[in-house]
mmCIF file of C-alpha atoms in Angstrom:
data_model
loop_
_atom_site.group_PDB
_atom_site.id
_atom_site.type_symbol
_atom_site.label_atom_id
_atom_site.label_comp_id
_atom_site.label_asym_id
_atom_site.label_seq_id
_atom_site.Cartn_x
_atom_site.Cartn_y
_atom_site.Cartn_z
ATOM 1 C CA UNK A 1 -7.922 1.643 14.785
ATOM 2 C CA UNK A 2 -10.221 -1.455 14.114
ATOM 3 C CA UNK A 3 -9.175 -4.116 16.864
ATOM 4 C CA UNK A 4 -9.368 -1.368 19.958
ATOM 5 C CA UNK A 5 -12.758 -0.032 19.463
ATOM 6 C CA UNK A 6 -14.026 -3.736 18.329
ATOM 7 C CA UNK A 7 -12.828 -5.193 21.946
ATOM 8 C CA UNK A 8 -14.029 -2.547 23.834
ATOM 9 C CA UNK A 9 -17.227 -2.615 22.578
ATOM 10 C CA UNK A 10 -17.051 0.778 21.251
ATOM 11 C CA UNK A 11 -19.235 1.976 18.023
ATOM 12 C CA UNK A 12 -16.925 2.078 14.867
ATOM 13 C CA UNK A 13 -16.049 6.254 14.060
ATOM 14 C CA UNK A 14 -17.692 7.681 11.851
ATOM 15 C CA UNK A 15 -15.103 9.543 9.969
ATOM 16 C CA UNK A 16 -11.706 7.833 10.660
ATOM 17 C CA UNK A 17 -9.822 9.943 7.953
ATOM 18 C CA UNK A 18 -8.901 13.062 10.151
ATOM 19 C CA UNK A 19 -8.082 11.183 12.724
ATOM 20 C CA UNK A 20 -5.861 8.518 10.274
ATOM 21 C CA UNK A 21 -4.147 11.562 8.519
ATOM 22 C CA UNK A 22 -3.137 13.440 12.399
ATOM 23 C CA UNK A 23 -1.811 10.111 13.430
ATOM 24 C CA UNK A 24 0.532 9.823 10.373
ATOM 25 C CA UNK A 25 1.461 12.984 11.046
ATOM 26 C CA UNK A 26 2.163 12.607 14.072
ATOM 27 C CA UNK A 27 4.051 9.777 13.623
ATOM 28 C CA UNK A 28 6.438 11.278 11.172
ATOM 29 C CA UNK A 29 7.273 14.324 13.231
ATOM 30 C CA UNK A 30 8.263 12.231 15.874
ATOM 31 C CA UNK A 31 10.152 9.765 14.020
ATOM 32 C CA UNK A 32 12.066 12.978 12.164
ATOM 33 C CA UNK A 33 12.348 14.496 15.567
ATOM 34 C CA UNK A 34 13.954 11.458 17.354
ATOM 35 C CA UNK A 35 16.538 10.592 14.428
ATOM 36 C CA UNK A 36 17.153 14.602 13.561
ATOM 37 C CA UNK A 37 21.373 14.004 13.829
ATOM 38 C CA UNK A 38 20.651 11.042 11.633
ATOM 39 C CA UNK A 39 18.489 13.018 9.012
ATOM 40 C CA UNK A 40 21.021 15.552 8.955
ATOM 41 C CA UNK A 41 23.818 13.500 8.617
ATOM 42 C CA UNK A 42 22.414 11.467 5.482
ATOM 43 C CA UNK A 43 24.569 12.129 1.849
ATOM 44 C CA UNK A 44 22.722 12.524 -1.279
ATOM 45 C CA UNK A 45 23.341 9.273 -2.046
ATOM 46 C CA UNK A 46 21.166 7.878 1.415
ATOM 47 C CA UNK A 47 18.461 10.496 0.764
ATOM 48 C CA UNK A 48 17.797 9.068 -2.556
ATOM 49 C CA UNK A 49 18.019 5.671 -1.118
ATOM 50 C CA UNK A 50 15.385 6.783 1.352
ATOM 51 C CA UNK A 51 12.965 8.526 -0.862
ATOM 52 C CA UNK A 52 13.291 5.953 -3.502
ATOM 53 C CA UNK A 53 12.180 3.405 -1.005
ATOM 54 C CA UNK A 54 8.440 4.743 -0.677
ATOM 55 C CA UNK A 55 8.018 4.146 -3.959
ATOM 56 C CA UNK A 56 6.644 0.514 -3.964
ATOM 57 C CA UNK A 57 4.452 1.688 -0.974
ATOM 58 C CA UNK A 58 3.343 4.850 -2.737
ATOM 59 C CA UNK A 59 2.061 2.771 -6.087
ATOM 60 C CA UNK A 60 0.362 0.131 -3.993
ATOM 61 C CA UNK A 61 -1.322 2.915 -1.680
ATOM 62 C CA UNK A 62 -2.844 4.914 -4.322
ATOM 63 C CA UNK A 63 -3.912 1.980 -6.104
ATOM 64 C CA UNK A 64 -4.744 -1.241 -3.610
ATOM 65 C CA UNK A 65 -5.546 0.965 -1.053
ATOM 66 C CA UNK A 66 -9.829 1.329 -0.624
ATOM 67 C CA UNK A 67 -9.582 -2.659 -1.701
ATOM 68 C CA UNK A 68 -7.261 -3.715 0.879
ATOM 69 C CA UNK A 69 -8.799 -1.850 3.489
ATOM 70 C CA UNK A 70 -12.943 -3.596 1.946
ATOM 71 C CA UNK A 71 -11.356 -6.749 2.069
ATOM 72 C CA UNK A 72 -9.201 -6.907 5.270
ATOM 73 C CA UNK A 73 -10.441 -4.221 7.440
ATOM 74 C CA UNK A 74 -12.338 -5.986 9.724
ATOM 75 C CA UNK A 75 -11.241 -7.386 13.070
ATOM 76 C CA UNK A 76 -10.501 -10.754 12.080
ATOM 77 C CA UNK A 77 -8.336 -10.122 9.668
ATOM 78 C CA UNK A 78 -6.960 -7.801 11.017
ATOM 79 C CA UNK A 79 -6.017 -9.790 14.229
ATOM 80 C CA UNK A 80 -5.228 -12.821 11.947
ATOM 81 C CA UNK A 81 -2.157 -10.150 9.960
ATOM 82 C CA UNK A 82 -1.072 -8.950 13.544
ATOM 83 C CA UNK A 83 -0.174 -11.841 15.072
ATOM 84 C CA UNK A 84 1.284 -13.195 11.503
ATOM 85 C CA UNK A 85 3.518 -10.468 11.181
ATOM 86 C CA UNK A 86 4.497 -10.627 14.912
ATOM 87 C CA UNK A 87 5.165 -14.194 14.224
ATOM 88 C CA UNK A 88 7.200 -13.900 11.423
ATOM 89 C CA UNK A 89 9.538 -10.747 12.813
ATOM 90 C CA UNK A 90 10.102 -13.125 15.868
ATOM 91 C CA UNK A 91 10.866 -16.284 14.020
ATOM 92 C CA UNK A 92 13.747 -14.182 11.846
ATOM 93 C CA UNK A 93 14.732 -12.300 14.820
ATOM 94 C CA UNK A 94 15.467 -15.611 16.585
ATOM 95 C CA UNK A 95 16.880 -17.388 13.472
ATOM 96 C CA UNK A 96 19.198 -14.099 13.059
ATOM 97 C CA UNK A 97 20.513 -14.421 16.549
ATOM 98 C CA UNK A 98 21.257 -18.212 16.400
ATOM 99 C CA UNK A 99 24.198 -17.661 14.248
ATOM 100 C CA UNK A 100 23.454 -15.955 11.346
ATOM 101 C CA UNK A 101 27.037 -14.973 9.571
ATOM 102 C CA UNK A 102 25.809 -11.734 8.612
ATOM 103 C CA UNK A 103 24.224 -10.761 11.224
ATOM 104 C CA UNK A 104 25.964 -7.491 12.545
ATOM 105 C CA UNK A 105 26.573 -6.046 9.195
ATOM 106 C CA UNK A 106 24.616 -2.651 8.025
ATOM 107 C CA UNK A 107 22.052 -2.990 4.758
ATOM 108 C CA UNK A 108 23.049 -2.154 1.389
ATOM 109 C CA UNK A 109 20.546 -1.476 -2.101
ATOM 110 C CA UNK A 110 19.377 -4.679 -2.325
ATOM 111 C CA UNK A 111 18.390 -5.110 1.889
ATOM 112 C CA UNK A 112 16.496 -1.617 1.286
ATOM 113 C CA UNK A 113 14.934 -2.549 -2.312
ATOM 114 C CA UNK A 114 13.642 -6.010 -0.838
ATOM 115 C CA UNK A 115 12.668 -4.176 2.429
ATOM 116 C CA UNK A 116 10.870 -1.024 0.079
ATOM 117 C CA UNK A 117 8.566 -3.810 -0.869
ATOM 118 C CA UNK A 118 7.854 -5.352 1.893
ATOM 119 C CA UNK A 119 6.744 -1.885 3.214
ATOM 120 C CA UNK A 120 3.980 -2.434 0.493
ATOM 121 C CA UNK A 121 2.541 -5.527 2.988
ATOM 122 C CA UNK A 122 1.654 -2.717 5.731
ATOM 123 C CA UNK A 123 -1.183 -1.717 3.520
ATOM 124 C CA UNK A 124 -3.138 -4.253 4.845
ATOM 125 C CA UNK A 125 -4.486 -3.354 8.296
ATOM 126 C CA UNK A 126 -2.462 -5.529 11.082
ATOM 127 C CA UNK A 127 0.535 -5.197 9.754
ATOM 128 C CA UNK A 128 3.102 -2.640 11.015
ATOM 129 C CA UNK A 129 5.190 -1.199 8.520
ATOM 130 C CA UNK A 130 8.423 -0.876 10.643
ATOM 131 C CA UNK A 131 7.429 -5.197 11.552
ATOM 132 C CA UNK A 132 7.088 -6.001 7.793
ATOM 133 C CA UNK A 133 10.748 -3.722 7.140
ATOM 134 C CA UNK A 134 12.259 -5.246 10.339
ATOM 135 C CA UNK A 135 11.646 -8.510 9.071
ATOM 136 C CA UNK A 136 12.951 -8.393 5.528
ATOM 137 C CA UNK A 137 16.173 -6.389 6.827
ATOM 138 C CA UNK A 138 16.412 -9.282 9.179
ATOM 139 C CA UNK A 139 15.870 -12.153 7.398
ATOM 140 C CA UNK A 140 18.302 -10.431 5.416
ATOM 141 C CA UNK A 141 20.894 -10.732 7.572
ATOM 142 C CA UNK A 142 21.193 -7.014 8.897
ATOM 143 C CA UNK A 143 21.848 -6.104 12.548
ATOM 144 C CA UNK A 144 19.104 -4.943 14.610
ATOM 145 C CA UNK A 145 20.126 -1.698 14.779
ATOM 146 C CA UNK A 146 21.100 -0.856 11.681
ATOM 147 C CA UNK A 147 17.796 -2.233 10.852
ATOM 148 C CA UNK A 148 15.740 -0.649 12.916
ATOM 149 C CA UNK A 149 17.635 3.145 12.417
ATOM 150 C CA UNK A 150 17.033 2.562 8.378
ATOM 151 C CA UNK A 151 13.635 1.149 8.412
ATOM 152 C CA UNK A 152 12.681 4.487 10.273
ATOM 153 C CA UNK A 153 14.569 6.443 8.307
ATOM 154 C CA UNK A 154 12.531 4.661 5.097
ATOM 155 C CA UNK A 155 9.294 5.525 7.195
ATOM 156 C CA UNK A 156 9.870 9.014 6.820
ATOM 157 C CA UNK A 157 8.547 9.728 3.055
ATOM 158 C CA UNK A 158 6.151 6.616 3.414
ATOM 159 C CA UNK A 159 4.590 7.800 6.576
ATOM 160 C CA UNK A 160 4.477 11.857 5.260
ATOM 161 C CA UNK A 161 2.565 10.508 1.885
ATOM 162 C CA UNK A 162 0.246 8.600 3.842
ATOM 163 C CA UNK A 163 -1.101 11.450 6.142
ATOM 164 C CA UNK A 164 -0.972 13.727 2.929
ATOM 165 C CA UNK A 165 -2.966 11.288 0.649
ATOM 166 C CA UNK A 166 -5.160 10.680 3.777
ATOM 167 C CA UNK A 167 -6.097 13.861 4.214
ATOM 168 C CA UNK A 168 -6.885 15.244 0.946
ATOM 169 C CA UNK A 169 -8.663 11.687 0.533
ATOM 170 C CA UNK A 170 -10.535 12.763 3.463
ATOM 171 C CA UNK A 171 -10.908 16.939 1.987
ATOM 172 C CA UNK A 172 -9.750 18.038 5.162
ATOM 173 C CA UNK A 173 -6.532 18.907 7.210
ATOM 174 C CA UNK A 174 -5.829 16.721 10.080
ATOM 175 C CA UNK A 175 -6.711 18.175 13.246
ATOM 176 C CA UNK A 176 -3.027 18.573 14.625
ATOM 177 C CA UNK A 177 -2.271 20.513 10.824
ATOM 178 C CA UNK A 178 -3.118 24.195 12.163
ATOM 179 C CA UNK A 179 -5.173 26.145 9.438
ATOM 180 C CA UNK A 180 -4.234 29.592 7.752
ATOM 181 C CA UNK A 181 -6.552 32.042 7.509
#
């Protein structure tokens, strides 16, 4: 949302909080969509696990968030944390595939607790959240899969808050959010 209309040239939008809020939105109904037999398969047990990984995120949002966003917002930056993150999920990836003893196995609390707060680095723009969970999870040791199906299955509650704090940030439904009347 910065680094697109900055290389094209394009004048920054004016109001990028309706269109922030859809895209979370968005986002999360297709995520829930695409892993639906997984959602529905999840004990109590996972479910907490799951919701009690937005939590770091959540915090940091509501509190870091209009400073991150003043501080790092601008293209540089914002480039800079993209190709840093992409970096760093490559250079674990690679190290994980070279070897790593643990490298098939699926995460448990502590993978999900140190990936929860890594979730918190995706604040800053550049940085993906599902890169900065990838990463832990697989400098952790965790399989790719298994990674990659619980990291989406953290982005679910993350994801939902942000389009819900976005938009009431913003005093306004998100234009995919049809209105009753």
């Amino acid at each position: 949302m910065t680094l697109l209309p900055w290389l094209a040239g394009w004048p920054a939008p004016e109001d990028r909080t309706r269109f922030t809020a859809g895209l979370h939105l968005g986002s999360t109904i297709g995520v829930a969509v695409a892993l639906r037999d997984d959602v529905r398969t999840l004990n109590p047990a996972e479910v907490r696990r799951v919701a009690l990984s937005a939590a770091p995120a959540a915090v940091a949002g509501l509190l870091l968030h209009d400073a991150v966003e003043r501080r790092l917002g601008r293209p540089g930056p914002t480039a800079a944390l993209l190709a840093l993150s992409a970096g760093a999920l490559w250079l674990v990836d690679r190290q994980a595939q070279s070897g790593h003893p643990r490298g098939d196995r699926a995460p448990d609390d502590r993978d999900v607790q140190v990936a929860s707060l890594a979730q918190v680095a995706a604040l800053a723009p550049g940085v993906s959240r599902t890169s900065a969970t990838l990463t832990a999870f697989r400098s952790r040791g965790v399989g790719r899969e298994q990674a990659l199906r619980t990291s989406l299955l953290m982005s679910l509650p993350v994801t939902f808050g942000a389009a819900a704090l976005t938009a009431v940030r913003g005093r306004r439904l998100p234009p995919v959010v049809p209105t009753v009347v």
